[in-house]
C-alpha cells in the first residue's frame, strides 16, 4: 500500500510537470533553417506526382545539384529554402519510378515546380501504397501503431479515451459507447472494415458489439460527416479498419496476453497473416480474442455482477491479380455482460430513494466475482463482407461491397423461476450493398488536380423482437447516392460533396400496443390506416439531402488550416418512432412518436493542424444547429407540469420523443511535443456546450469539460533491452454545471481527477519482437462518479487497477 | 456462460439472412418470457360468514396507455376478514395465474400491506382502522402475504398492496424475518429486491 502511495506521489509530481508546458509554446529549432546568406534567398516548393494517374508520390528522394536535400511527404510535397539564384538540377527518385530530372531556375524569391514521375512496369501493382487517404476537412485523429497497441485489452470506447473530443457513455455493465462532441449512438457512425455497424444503437446501455482488436487503425472523424458516411453522422464517425493483408510471401502475426487486477481476469488475442508462396496474390488472416473479467471494485465495495465474458473470431481472405483484388471476411463477436446488482430501476420510488444514499443498498452482499447472473445482456454480432476492387489503368477504381450483418441482443432480467428466457430479445438483419467509383486525378494544371469519387448505396433491414414490447418488428430499405470532388492545389484543397438518401420503413405494431400510443396522444387514432387489422402496419418514408463544402490551406509545410460547412438530415430511428414501454435503463415509461420527421443539422468547423518534426498539434472549434433535434425528454402537460403514468407497479414519469431546436458548439485540441530527446509531453482538452433552443434549457448526456496531460519518456538500448518507456498521465473531468434535472433525473456528480502510469519494455527474442507493459489506472483510488455513466445514479466507478500486457510480434515474410 | 460454436453462428447468419429475405417478420411468436402482472385481486371473506368482498385492480392494456382501474373497497367495522391476494396476467388468453408462481417461490417473495388505513408488520400506524396480520408462511417460516387477516376497528383510508420479488444476492437471502419491519421503518426504499406489483385501494369502513 505504501509503495503504491509513493508511486502515486511520484506520478502526481510528474503529471503536474507534464501539464504545465503542454500549453506553452515550445520553440522548435530547425537545424536546416540557419539564416541564408543574403545572396541565397531563393525558395522552392515542389510537388511530385505520378505521370499517368497524377496521384502524389510520397517518400521520393529529392537531390539538388547532386546533394540529397529532401524527401517528399504524404502529399508528395517538398520545400527547399536558402537557394542561391541561378539554375539548379533537381533529381527526384523512388524505386518504383523512373528517375525524374529537371532543371530549375531560382531567383531571390519563392518559386514552385511540379515533377512527374513515370512508374516502372511491375507485375504487382500495390494499390494501397499508391493512394494515401485524402485529408479530411474535419478534425481527425488516427489511433494506430504504438498508440493503438497501448489500448489492447480495452473496449472500443475506452480505446478512444485519449482522443480529444471523445468521451464515454458508460453503461451499468462496465461497457461503454463513445461520445464524440456530445453525440453518440444514433448520431455517431461506427464503420467496421468500411461497413456501417448495424445494431441496436438506440439503447443507452448498448455498447457497440465490436472487438477493437480487429483494428489495425482506428480513425475518429469529429464533426458532421454526412456526405461520405451517411446522413446520421452528425457527431462524426469512428472507422475501425483492419490491417492490410500481407503482400510478401510468408507468415506474420501477433499474440497479446493481458491480465488485470480490477476486475481481475484477463484476455488473450492473436492474429496470424500469411501469403502462400505457391499462389501469388493470395493472402489470408485469422484473428481471435477471448476475454473473461470479474466484477470490478470501487474503492469501497464491489460492483456486483458486472463481470464480462467475451470472445470474437474472424477470418479474411484476399486475392489480387492484375488490376483487380477481392476480399472476403467474416467476423463474429459475442459477449455476456453482467449488469450491476446495484441498479434500482424497476420502480420510481426505489430509484429516487437510492439517489439519497452514499452507497448501494445491500453492498454487504456484493462480490467481485466472475459469476454472471441475471440481470445480464447477451449480445452477438456477425459481420460478413465481400468486396471487389478493380483499378483499370487510366480510368480509376471501382469498388463493389456487399455486407451482411446479424445482430442479436438478449436482455435477461431478474424474474421468477417460471420464466426461463430473456425479457428482451431483438434480432436485426441488415444487408448493405454499395458500388463506388473513384476517378483518376484530372490534371488541370501543373499544380491543380481534381480528385473525386461517387457511390450508390443500398440497404435492406429486418428487425424482430420477442418478449416485452419495446421496439416493434419493422422492415426498412434505403437507397442513396453521393459524389465528392476535391480540387488539390499546391498549397490548398477544396472539397465539395452532395448526397441524397431515401428510406422507407414499415413497422408491424401489435394492435394493443398501437392503441396505447393513441391513448397516450403520441399517435392520431386514424393514423396507419385507422389501426386495423392486427398487427397495425405503420409505414413512413423519408427523403434526405446532405451537402458539404470544405477547404484546406497549407500555411507552411507543417501548418495547415481547414474549414468545413455542411448540412444533413437524419431520419428518426425506429425507437424514436415506436418506443413503447417501460425503459430497461430507467424507471420511466418511454413513448415514441410514429409521425416524427427528419432532424436537420447545419454545422461548421474550423481546424488547424501542425505537423512539425517535434510538435504535432490539432485544434478545432465547431458549431451545430439542429432543427427538429429528436430527444427523449419528460412529457409535459398543457400547464408545463411533468406527466406521470400509473402502472400496476406504481407511478412512473413519462418520457416521450419530441423534436426541439438544439445547438451544439465547442472546441477540442490535442498536442504532442518532443521537448527533449526521448521525452514527449501530450495534452488534450475538450469542451462541448449544448442548448435546447426552444426552452433555453440543457440537453442530457453532454460530456462535461475535460483535460488530460501525459508525459512519456522512452529510450532505446537501456538495461540491455531494445527500448524502454515510462509514462504518467492525469485527467480531470469537471462537474457538468449545465443540466436539466428533470431530463437527467438527478443532479450531476462532482468533478474528478484520475492518475495513470505506465512502464513498458521492448526487446527481441530470437526473430520475434516482445513487448511488456504494466499500466496503472486511477492510482489514487479516487472515489468518483461520471456524469455520462448510467451507473452514476447507483454506485461509484471502479477504483485503482493494474494491467499487465505482454505481446509477441513475429514476421517471417519475405519483406525487403 | 454460453459459448456457441462458430459453425452454429455461421448457421445463424445464413438462417437469419434467409428468414429475413423470405418473410415479412409479422407472423413470428413474440414469446412468453414476459413477467407481466396486469391484475391484483383482493378477496375479503368475513370470519363470521357472509358474502365475500372482491376488489380488483386491473390494467388490461399493460404498461402505458390507460391507467389501471382500481375498485373501491367497502368493509364493515368490527369485522375480521380472511384476505387472499391473487395476481394475474390478463394480456394472455386465457389469463395467466401468477399467484401459483409466487407461492412456488415463496422464499423469494413477500406481499406487504401499507397505507394510511393499515397497522401491521409493514405499517407502523397504531390506531389505523385496518389491522393486518400474515396468515401464511414459507418453508423458512417467514410470512408470504398471499393469505392474511385484516381486523377492521376504525376509519378507512388507503390500502397499498405491494408484491416484492426478493431473490437472494450471491446466495445470501434478501427476504428475512425483519423485512416487513424495515418497510414499516423506512418504506420500500429500505429493502432490496424489486416491485412486481403495487396498487393502492381506497377503503371505506361502514358501521354495521
mmCIF file of N, CA, C and O in Angstrom, chain A residues 238-324:
data_model
loop_
_atom_site.group_PDB
_atom_site.id
_atom_site.type_symbol
_atom_site.label_atom_id
_atom_site.label_comp_id
_atom_site.label_asym_id
_atom_site.label_seq_id
_atom_site.Cartn_x
_atom_site.Cartn_y
_atom_site.Cartn_z
ATOM 1 N N UNK A 238 -16.533 6.903 -36.421
ATOM 2 C CA UNK A 238 -15.404 6.145 -35.900
ATOM 3 C C UNK A 238 -15.165 5.011 -36.881
ATOM 4 O O UNK A 238 -16.063 4.201 -37.131
ATOM 5 N N UNK A 239 -13.977 4.998 -37.483
ATOM 6 C CA UNK A 239 -13.667 3.998 -38.503
ATOM 7 C C UNK A 239 -12.713 2.965 -37.928
ATOM 8 O O UNK A 239 -11.592 3.298 -37.533
ATOM 9 N N UNK A 240 -13.179 1.742 -37.853
ATOM 10 C CA UNK A 240 -12.349 0.653 -37.349
ATOM 11 C C UNK A 240 -11.848 -0.114 -38.575
ATOM 12 O O UNK A 240 -12.630 -0.808 -39.227
ATOM 13 N N UNK A 241 -10.583 0.084 -38.924
ATOM 14 C CA UNK A 241 -10.065 -0.523 -40.141
ATOM 15 C C UNK A 241 -9.104 -1.649 -39.823
ATOM 16 O O UNK A 241 -8.106 -1.437 -39.141
ATOM 17 N N UNK A 242 -9.388 -2.840 -40.327
ATOM 18 C CA UNK A 242 -8.482 -3.964 -40.094
ATOM 19 C C UNK A 242 -7.151 -3.717 -40.788
ATOM 20 O O UNK A 242 -7.073 -2.924 -41.738
ATOM 21 N N UNK A 243 -6.085 -4.373 -40.332
ATOM 22 C CA UNK A 243 -4.783 -4.208 -41.003
ATOM 23 C C UNK A 243 -4.849 -4.770 -42.413
ATOM 24 O O UNK A 243 -5.645 -5.662 -42.701
ATOM 25 N N UNK A 244 -4.013 -4.223 -43.282
ATOM 26 C CA UNK A 244 -3.971 -4.716 -44.661
ATOM 27 C C UNK A 244 -3.403 -6.132 -44.680
ATOM 28 O O UNK A 244 -2.589 -6.512 -43.832
ATOM 29 N N UNK A 245 -3.841 -6.912 -45.628
ATOM 30 C CA UNK A 245 -3.294 -8.258 -45.783
ATOM 31 C C UNK A 245 -1.868 -8.156 -46.317
ATOM 32 O O UNK A 245 -1.524 -7.193 -47.004
ATOM 33 N N UNK A 246 -1.032 -9.144 -46.019
ATOM 34 C CA UNK A 246 0.366 -9.051 -46.473
ATOM 35 C C UNK A 246 0.488 -9.237 -47.987
ATOM 36 O O UNK A 246 -0.321 -9.921 -48.603
ATOM 37 N N UNK A 247 1.499 -8.579 -48.565
ATOM 38 C CA UNK A 247 1.773 -8.734 -49.995
ATOM 39 C C UNK A 247 2.927 -9.695 -50.226
ATOM 40 O O UNK A 247 3.021 -10.326 -51.267
ATOM 41 N N UNK A 248 3.815 -9.765 -49.224
ATOM 42 C CA UNK A 248 5.014 -10.570 -49.415
ATOM 43 C C UNK A 248 4.764 -11.982 -48.890
ATOM 44 O O UNK A 248 4.159 -12.153 -47.838
ATOM 45 N N UNK A 249 5.247 -13.015 -49.604
ATOM 46 C CA UNK A 249 5.021 -14.388 -49.156
ATOM 47 C C UNK A 249 5.584 -14.615 -47.761
ATOM 48 O O UNK A 249 6.613 -14.058 -47.397
ATOM 49 N N UNK A 250 4.925 -15.456 -46.994
ATOM 50 C CA UNK A 250 5.394 -15.771 -45.658
ATOM 51 C C UNK A 250 4.280 -15.657 -44.645
ATOM 52 O O UNK A 250 3.102 -15.509 -44.995
ATOM 53 N N UNK A 251 4.668 -15.724 -43.383
ATOM 54 C CA UNK A 251 3.702 -15.708 -42.288
ATOM 55 C C UNK A 251 4.111 -14.644 -41.287
ATOM 56 O O UNK A 251 5.300 -14.495 -40.993
ATOM 57 N N UNK A 252 3.152 -13.908 -40.795
ATOM 58 C CA UNK A 252 3.423 -12.922 -39.743
ATOM 59 C C UNK A 252 2.274 -12.970 -38.749
ATOM 60 O O UNK A 252 1.188 -13.463 -39.066
ATOM 61 N N UNK A 253 2.517 -12.469 -37.563
ATOM 62 C CA UNK A 253 1.413 -12.494 -36.610
ATOM 63 C C UNK A 253 1.757 -11.801 -35.319
ATOM 64 O O UNK A 253 2.861 -11.299 -35.123
ATOM 65 N N UNK A 254 0.767 -11.743 -34.478
ATOM 66 C CA UNK A 254 0.962 -11.135 -33.167
ATOM 67 C C UNK A 254 0.092 -11.845 -32.142
ATOM 68 O O UNK A 254 -0.963 -12.392 -32.472
ATOM 69 N N UNK A 255 0.597 -11.865 -30.906
ATOM 70 C CA UNK A 255 -0.123 -12.503 -29.806
ATOM 71 C C UNK A 255 -0.097 -11.546 -28.626
ATOM 72 O O UNK A 255 0.954 -10.972 -28.306
ATOM 73 N N UNK A 256 -1.245 -11.346 -28.020
ATOM 74 C CA UNK A 256 -1.330 -10.439 -26.870
ATOM 75 C C UNK A 256 -1.933 -11.186 -25.687
ATOM 76 O O UNK A 256 -2.930 -11.887 -25.850
ATOM 77 N N UNK A 257 -1.319 -11.018 -24.522
ATOM 78 C CA UNK A 257 -1.880 -11.575 -23.292
ATOM 79 C C UNK A 257 -1.993 -10.431 -22.295
ATOM 80 O O UNK A 257 -1.046 -9.677 -22.091
ATOM 81 N N UNK A 258 -3.155 -10.308 -21.703
ATOM 82 C CA UNK A 258 -3.408 -9.177 -20.825
ATOM 83 C C UNK A 258 -4.038 -9.671 -19.532
ATOM 84 O O UNK A 258 -4.997 -10.442 -19.562
ATOM 85 N N UNK A 259 -3.492 -9.247 -18.434
ATOM 86 C CA UNK A 259 -4.046 -9.611 -17.132
ATOM 87 C C UNK A 259 -4.366 -8.346 -16.366
ATOM 88 O O UNK A 259 -3.656 -7.355 -16.461
ATOM 89 N N UNK A 260 -5.462 -8.366 -15.606
ATOM 90 C CA UNK A 260 -5.891 -7.169 -14.889
ATOM 91 C C UNK A 260 -6.237 -7.521 -13.452
ATOM 92 O O UNK A 260 -6.557 -8.675 -13.137
ATOM 93 N N UNK A 261 -6.165 -6.519 -12.578
ATOM 94 C CA UNK A 261 -6.431 -6.756 -11.159
ATOM 95 C C UNK A 261 -7.816 -6.297 -10.729
ATOM 96 O O UNK A 261 -8.278 -6.671 -9.662
ATOM 97 N N UNK A 262 -8.476 -5.430 -11.496
ATOM 98 C CA UNK A 262 -9.759 -4.868 -11.030
ATOM 99 C C UNK A 262 -10.648 -4.521 -12.208
ATOM 100 O O UNK A 262 -10.404 -3.521 -12.861
ATOM 101 N N UNK A 263 -11.695 -5.293 -12.560
ATOM 102 C CA UNK A 263 -11.960 -6.624 -12.106
ATOM 103 C C UNK A 263 -10.884 -7.556 -12.585
ATOM 104 O O UNK A 263 -10.401 -7.450 -13.697
ATOM 105 N N UNK A 264 -10.566 -8.485 -11.707
ATOM 106 C CA UNK A 264 -9.467 -9.363 -12.061
ATOM 107 C C UNK A 264 -9.895 -10.294 -13.193
ATOM 108 O O UNK A 264 -11.067 -10.616 -13.350
ATOM 109 N N UNK A 265 -8.900 -10.708 -13.933
ATOM 110 C CA UNK A 265 -9.186 -11.547 -15.093
ATOM 111 C C UNK A 265 -8.217 -11.216 -16.194
ATOM 112 O O UNK A 265 -7.192 -10.568 -15.945
ATOM 113 N N UNK A 266 -8.524 -11.659 -17.356
ATOM 114 C CA UNK A 266 -7.590 -11.390 -18.431
ATOM 115 C C UNK A 266 -8.181 -11.654 -19.779
ATOM 116 O O UNK A 266 -9.328 -12.059 -19.921
ATOM 117 N N UNK A 267 -7.345 -11.365 -20.769
ATOM 118 C CA UNK A 267 -7.778 -11.631 -22.120
ATOM 119 C C UNK A 267 -6.581 -12.031 -22.960
ATOM 120 O O UNK A 267 -5.430 -11.740 -22.616
ATOM 121 N N UNK A 268 -6.870 -12.706 -24.032
ATOM 122 C CA UNK A 268 -5.842 -13.101 -24.976
ATOM 123 C C UNK A 268 -6.335 -12.802 -26.375
ATOM 124 O O UNK A 268 -7.531 -12.901 -26.648
ATOM 125 N N UNK A 269 -5.418 -12.382 -27.237
ATOM 126 C CA UNK A 269 -5.805 -12.083 -28.608
ATOM 127 C C UNK A 269 -4.663 -12.495 -29.524
ATOM 128 O O UNK A 269 -3.488 -12.370 -29.155
ATOM 129 N N UNK A 270 -5.004 -13.000 -30.677
ATOM 130 C CA UNK A 270 -3.972 -13.427 -31.622
ATOM 131 C C UNK A 270 -4.412 -13.137 -33.038
ATOM 132 O O UNK A 270 -5.612 -13.131 -33.339
ATOM 133 N N UNK A 271 -3.424 -12.851 -33.867
ATOM 134 C CA UNK A 271 -3.700 -12.645 -35.288
ATOM 135 C C UNK A 271 -2.576 -13.305 -36.086
ATOM 136 O O UNK A 271 -1.404 -13.168 -35.735
ATOM 137 N N UNK A 272 -2.934 -14.023 -37.103
ATOM 138 C CA UNK A 272 -1.952 -14.633 -37.999
ATOM 139 C C UNK A 272 -2.276 -14.184 -39.408
ATOM 140 O O UNK A 272 -3.433 -14.241 -39.833
ATOM 141 N N UNK A 273 -1.267 -13.708 -40.115
ATOM 142 C CA UNK A 273 -1.447 -13.318 -41.516
ATOM 143 C C UNK A 273 -0.466 -14.114 -42.355
ATOM 144 O O UNK A 273 0.659 -14.346 -41.928
ATOM 145 N N UNK A 274 -0.903 -14.514 -43.525
ATOM 146 C CA UNK A 274 0.000 -15.285 -44.370
ATOM 147 C C UNK A 274 -0.300 -15.039 -45.832
ATOM 148 O O UNK A 274 -1.428 -14.727 -46.207
ATOM 149 N N UNK A 275 0.744 -15.179 -46.625
ATOM 150 C CA UNK A 275 0.605 -15.148 -48.076
ATOM 151 C C UNK A 275 1.371 -16.362 -48.595
ATOM 152 O O UNK A 275 2.591 -16.423 -48.451
ATOM 153 N N UNK A 276 0.642 -17.354 -49.098
ATOM 154 C CA UNK A 276 1.335 -18.572 -49.540
ATOM 155 C C UNK A 276 2.221 -18.290 -50.751
ATOM 156 O O UNK A 276 1.850 -17.533 -51.646
ATOM 157 N N UNK A 277 3.403 -18.924 -50.734
ATOM 158 C CA UNK A 277 4.384 -18.708 -51.794
ATOM 159 C C UNK A 277 3.885 -19.257 -53.135
ATOM 160 O O UNK A 277 4.148 -18.706 -54.190
ATOM 161 N N UNK A 278 3.112 -20.368 -53.058
ATOM 162 C CA UNK A 278 2.738 -21.065 -54.288
ATOM 163 C C UNK A 278 1.670 -20.324 -55.086
ATOM 164 O O UNK A 278 1.576 -20.503 -56.281
ATOM 165 N N UNK A 279 0.837 -19.570 -54.387
ATOM 166 C CA UNK A 279 -0.243 -18.866 -55.095
ATOM 167 C C UNK A 279 -0.019 -17.369 -54.941
ATOM 168 O O UNK A 279 -0.474 -16.766 -53.973
ATOM 169 N N UNK A 280 0.708 -16.771 -55.878
ATOM 170 C CA UNK A 280 0.962 -15.329 -55.760
ATOM 171 C C UNK A 280 -0.360 -14.557 -55.782
ATOM 172 O O UNK A 280 -1.272 -14.909 -56.527
ATOM 173 N N UNK A 281 -0.447 -13.556 -54.948
ATOM 174 C CA UNK A 281 -1.662 -12.732 -54.927
ATOM 175 C C UNK A 281 -2.642 -13.139 -53.858
ATOM 176 O O UNK A 281 -3.513 -12.367 -53.480
ATOM 177 N N UNK A 282 -2.511 -14.377 -53.348
ATOM 178 C CA UNK A 282 -3.442 -14.822 -52.307
ATOM 179 C C UNK A 282 -2.883 -14.469 -50.936
ATOM 180 O O UNK A 282 -1.679 -14.582 -50.697
ATOM 181 N N UNK A 283 -3.740 -14.018 -50.041
ATOM 182 C CA UNK A 283 -3.324 -13.751 -48.660
ATOM 183 C C UNK A 283 -4.506 -14.019 -47.754
ATOM 184 O O UNK A 283 -5.666 -13.911 -48.169
ATOM 185 N N UNK A 284 -4.228 -14.424 -46.516
ATOM 186 C CA UNK A 284 -5.331 -14.647 -45.579
ATOM 187 C C UNK A 284 -4.929 -14.226 -44.184
ATOM 188 O O UNK A 284 -3.763 -13.993 -43.886
ATOM 189 N N UNK A 285 -5.942 -14.166 -43.352
ATOM 190 C CA UNK A 285 -5.716 -13.712 -41.979
ATOM 191 C C UNK A 285 -6.738 -14.380 -41.059
ATOM 192 O O UNK A 285 -7.908 -14.515 -41.406
ATOM 193 N N UNK A 286 -6.282 -14.797 -39.883
ATOM 194 C CA UNK A 286 -7.183 -15.314 -38.851
ATOM 195 C C UNK A 286 -6.947 -14.505 -37.587
ATOM 196 O O UNK A 286 -5.807 -14.148 -37.275
ATOM 197 N N UNK A 287 -8.009 -14.215 -36.866
ATOM 198 C CA UNK A 287 -7.816 -13.474 -35.621
ATOM 199 C C UNK A 287 -8.837 -13.962 -34.598
ATOM 200 O O UNK A 287 -9.912 -14.452 -34.964
ATOM 201 N N UNK A 288 -8.488 -13.827 -33.351
ATOM 202 C CA UNK A 288 -9.416 -14.248 -32.307
ATOM 203 C C UNK A 288 -9.087 -13.584 -30.994
ATOM 204 O O UNK A 288 -7.935 -13.220 -30.729
ATOM 205 N N UNK A 289 -10.113 -13.406 -30.169
ATOM 206 C CA UNK A 289 -9.939 -12.786 -28.856
ATOM 207 C C UNK A 289 -10.794 -13.538 -27.854
ATOM 208 O O UNK A 289 -11.908 -13.964 -28.180
ATOM 209 N N UNK A 290 -10.298 -13.692 -26.644
ATOM 210 C CA UNK A 290 -11.124 -14.211 -25.568
ATOM 211 C C UNK A 290 -10.872 -13.358 -24.337
ATOM 212 O O UNK A 290 -9.728 -13.028 -24.030
ATOM 213 N N UNK A 291 -11.935 -12.975 -23.667
ATOM 214 C CA UNK A 291 -11.806 -12.098 -22.502
ATOM 215 C C UNK A 291 -12.725 -12.582 -21.392
ATOM 216 O O UNK A 291 -13.881 -12.900 -21.642
ATOM 217 N N UNK A 292 -12.192 -12.664 -20.194
ATOM 218 C CA UNK A 292 -13.023 -13.051 -19.061
ATOM 219 C C UNK A 292 -12.631 -12.172 -17.887
ATOM 220 O O UNK A 292 -11.482 -12.218 -17.419
ATOM 221 N N UNK A 293 -13.550 -11.359 -17.440
ATOM 222 C CA UNK A 293 -13.244 -10.423 -16.362
ATOM 223 C C UNK A 293 -14.261 -10.573 -15.245
ATOM 224 O O UNK A 293 -15.460 -10.746 -15.494
ATOM 225 N N UNK A 294 -13.778 -10.488 -14.029
ATOM 226 C CA UNK A 294 -14.670 -10.480 -12.873
ATOM 227 C C UNK A 294 -15.204 -9.069 -12.669
ATOM 228 O O UNK A 294 -14.733 -8.113 -13.293
ATOM 229 N N UNK A 295 -16.166 -8.952 -11.781
ATOM 230 C CA UNK A 295 -16.716 -7.632 -11.473
ATOM 231 C C UNK A 295 -15.628 -6.796 -10.798
ATOM 232 O O UNK A 295 -14.901 -7.282 -9.935
ATOM 233 N N UNK A 296 -15.479 -5.537 -11.181
ATOM 234 C CA UNK A 296 -14.500 -4.681 -10.512
ATOM 235 C C UNK A 296 -15.012 -4.172 -9.158
ATOM 236 O O UNK A 296 -16.194 -4.317 -8.836
ATOM 237 N N UNK A 297 -14.092 -3.570 -8.409
ATOM 238 C CA UNK A 297 -14.429 -2.988 -7.110
ATOM 239 C C UNK A 297 -14.274 -1.476 -7.187
ATOM 240 O O UNK A 297 -13.347 -0.974 -7.799
ATOM 241 N N UNK A 298 -15.162 -0.771 -6.546
ATOM 242 C CA UNK A 298 -14.940 0.652 -6.304
ATOM 243 C C UNK A 298 -14.005 0.715 -5.099
ATOM 244 O O UNK A 298 -13.682 -0.316 -4.514
ATOM 245 N N UNK A 299 -13.556 1.896 -4.693
ATOM 246 C CA UNK A 299 -12.702 1.936 -3.501
ATOM 247 C C UNK A 299 -13.367 1.298 -2.270
ATOM 248 O O UNK A 299 -12.679 0.831 -1.365
ATOM 249 N N UNK A 300 -14.704 1.258 -2.228
ATOM 250 C CA UNK A 300 -15.369 0.812 -1.009
ATOM 251 C C UNK A 300 -16.124 -0.507 -1.110
ATOM 252 O O UNK A 300 -16.371 -1.151 -0.114
ATOM 253 N N UNK A 301 -16.554 -0.883 -2.316
ATOM 254 C CA UNK A 301 -17.379 -2.087 -2.423
ATOM 255 C C UNK A 301 -17.286 -2.642 -3.843
ATOM 256 O O UNK A 301 -16.813 -1.960 -4.760
ATOM 257 N N UNK A 302 -17.763 -3.869 -3.993
ATOM 258 C CA UNK A 302 -17.725 -4.497 -5.311
ATOM 259 C C UNK A 302 -18.917 -4.036 -6.136
ATOM 260 O O UNK A 302 -19.993 -3.779 -5.598
ATOM 261 N N UNK A 303 -18.710 -3.933 -7.432
ATOM 262 C CA UNK A 303 -19.817 -3.652 -8.358
ATOM 263 C C UNK A 303 -20.379 -5.006 -8.765
ATOM 264 O O UNK A 303 -20.078 -5.538 -9.836
ATOM 265 N N UNK A 304 -21.185 -5.559 -7.892
ATOM 266 C CA UNK A 304 -21.631 -6.936 -8.005
ATOM 267 C C UNK A 304 -22.213 -7.247 -9.380
ATOM 268 O O UNK A 304 -23.008 -6.472 -9.923
ATOM 269 N N UNK A 305 -21.814 -8.392 -9.919
ATOM 270 C CA UNK A 305 -22.403 -8.937 -11.158
ATOM 271 C C UNK A 305 -22.011 -8.166 -12.416
ATOM 272 O O UNK A 305 -22.674 -8.279 -13.427
ATOM 273 N N UNK A 306 -20.920 -7.389 -12.391
ATOM 274 C CA UNK A 306 -20.546 -6.676 -13.614
ATOM 275 C C UNK A 306 -19.401 -7.372 -14.348
ATOM 276 O O UNK A 306 -18.635 -6.734 -15.067
ATOM 277 N N UNK A 307 -19.296 -8.676 -14.183
ATOM 278 C CA UNK A 307 -18.285 -9.421 -14.930
ATOM 279 C C UNK A 307 -18.621 -9.461 -16.414
ATOM 280 O O UNK A 307 -19.720 -9.109 -16.833
ATOM 281 N N UNK A 308 -17.631 -9.896 -17.201
ATOM 282 C CA UNK A 308 -17.845 -9.980 -18.644
ATOM 283 C C UNK A 308 -17.185 -11.229 -19.190
ATOM 284 O O UNK A 308 -16.116 -11.641 -18.721
ATOM 285 N N UNK A 309 -17.852 -11.869 -20.127
ATOM 286 C CA UNK A 309 -17.288 -12.999 -20.855
ATOM 287 C C UNK A 309 -17.489 -12.691 -22.329
ATOM 288 O O UNK A 309 -18.612 -12.469 -22.765
ATOM 289 N N UNK A 310 -16.395 -12.643 -23.062
ATOM 290 C CA UNK A 310 -16.462 -12.099 -24.405
ATOM 291 C C UNK A 310 -15.532 -12.881 -25.308
ATOM 292 O O UNK A 310 -14.443 -13.260 -24.889
ATOM 293 N N UNK A 311 -15.952 -13.144 -26.502
ATOM 294 C CA UNK A 311 -14.998 -13.680 -27.488
ATOM 295 C C UNK A 311 -15.326 -13.148 -28.867
ATOM 296 O O UNK A 311 -16.447 -12.735 -29.124
ATOM 297 N N UNK A 312 -14.315 -13.152 -29.701
ATOM 298 C CA UNK A 312 -14.563 -12.782 -31.076
ATOM 299 C C UNK A 312 -13.607 -13.564 -31.952
ATOM 300 O O UNK A 312 -12.542 -13.999 -31.498
ATOM 301 N N UNK A 313 -14.011 -13.778 -33.194
ATOM 302 C CA UNK A 313 -13.168 -14.516 -34.122
ATOM 303 C C UNK A 313 -13.435 -13.972 -35.514
ATOM 304 O O UNK A 313 -14.537 -13.503 -35.803
ATOM 305 N N UNK A 314 -12.413 -14.012 -36.332
ATOM 306 C CA UNK A 314 -12.601 -13.509 -37.690
ATOM 307 C C UNK A 314 -11.647 -14.185 -38.656
ATOM 308 O O UNK A 314 -10.572 -14.660 -38.275
ATOM 309 N N UNK A 315 -12.075 -14.257 -39.894
ATOM 310 C CA UNK A 315 -11.243 -14.821 -40.950
ATOM 311 C C UNK A 315 -11.376 -13.936 -42.185
ATOM 312 O O UNK A 315 -12.468 -13.470 -42.500
ATOM 313 N N UNK A 316 -10.254 -13.672 -42.823
ATOM 314 C CA UNK A 316 -10.253 -12.831 -44.018
ATOM 315 C C UNK A 316 -9.401 -13.499 -45.085
ATOM 316 O O UNK A 316 -8.354 -14.069 -44.766
ATOM 317 N N UNK A 317 -9.855 -13.444 -46.315
ATOM 318 C CA UNK A 317 -9.039 -13.927 -47.420
ATOM 319 C C UNK A 317 -9.056 -12.861 -48.503
ATOM 320 O O UNK A 317 -10.078 -12.200 -48.718
ATOM 321 N N UNK A 318 -7.923 -12.672 -49.125
ATOM 322 C CA UNK A 318 -7.831 -11.691 -50.196
ATOM 323 C C UNK A 318 -7.070 -12.274 -51.374
ATOM 324 O O UNK A 318 -6.175 -13.106 -51.197
ATOM 325 N N UNK A 319 -7.452 -11.868 -52.552
ATOM 326 C CA UNK A 319 -6.752 -12.345 -53.746
ATOM 327 C C UNK A 319 -6.585 -11.179 -54.702
ATOM 328 O O UNK A 319 -7.538 -10.437 -54.963
ATOM 329 N N UNK A 320 -5.369 -11.016 -55.142
ATOM 330 C CA UNK A 320 -5.059 -9.877 -56.001
ATOM 331 C C UNK A 320 -4.443 -10.392 -57.284
ATOM 332 O O UNK A 320 -3.530 -11.223 -57.264
ATOM 333 N N UNK A 321 -4.988 -9.963 -58.392
ATOM 334 C CA UNK A 321 -4.439 -10.400 -59.670
ATOM 335 C C UNK A 321 -4.602 -9.262 -60.661
ATOM 336 O O UNK A 321 -5.702 -8.742 -60.840
ATOM 337 N N UNK A 322 -3.515 -8.876 -61.255
ATOM 338 C CA UNK A 322 -3.577 -7.780 -62.211
ATOM 339 C C UNK A 322 -4.085 -6.524 -61.535
ATOM 340 O O UNK A 322 -3.623 -6.147 -60.460
ATOM 341 N N UNK A 323 -5.083 -5.915 -62.144
ATOM 342 C CA UNK A 323 -5.588 -4.670 -61.583
ATOM 343 C C UNK A 323 -6.875 -4.888 -60.785
ATOM 344 O O UNK A 323 -7.669 -3.974 -60.599
ATOM 345 N N UNK A 324 -7.107 -6.132 -60.327
ATOM 346 C CA UNK A 324 -8.296 -6.403 -59.527
ATOM 347 C C UNK A 324 -7.909 -7.084 -58.229
ATOM 348 O O UNK A 324 -6.912 -7.799 -58.173
#
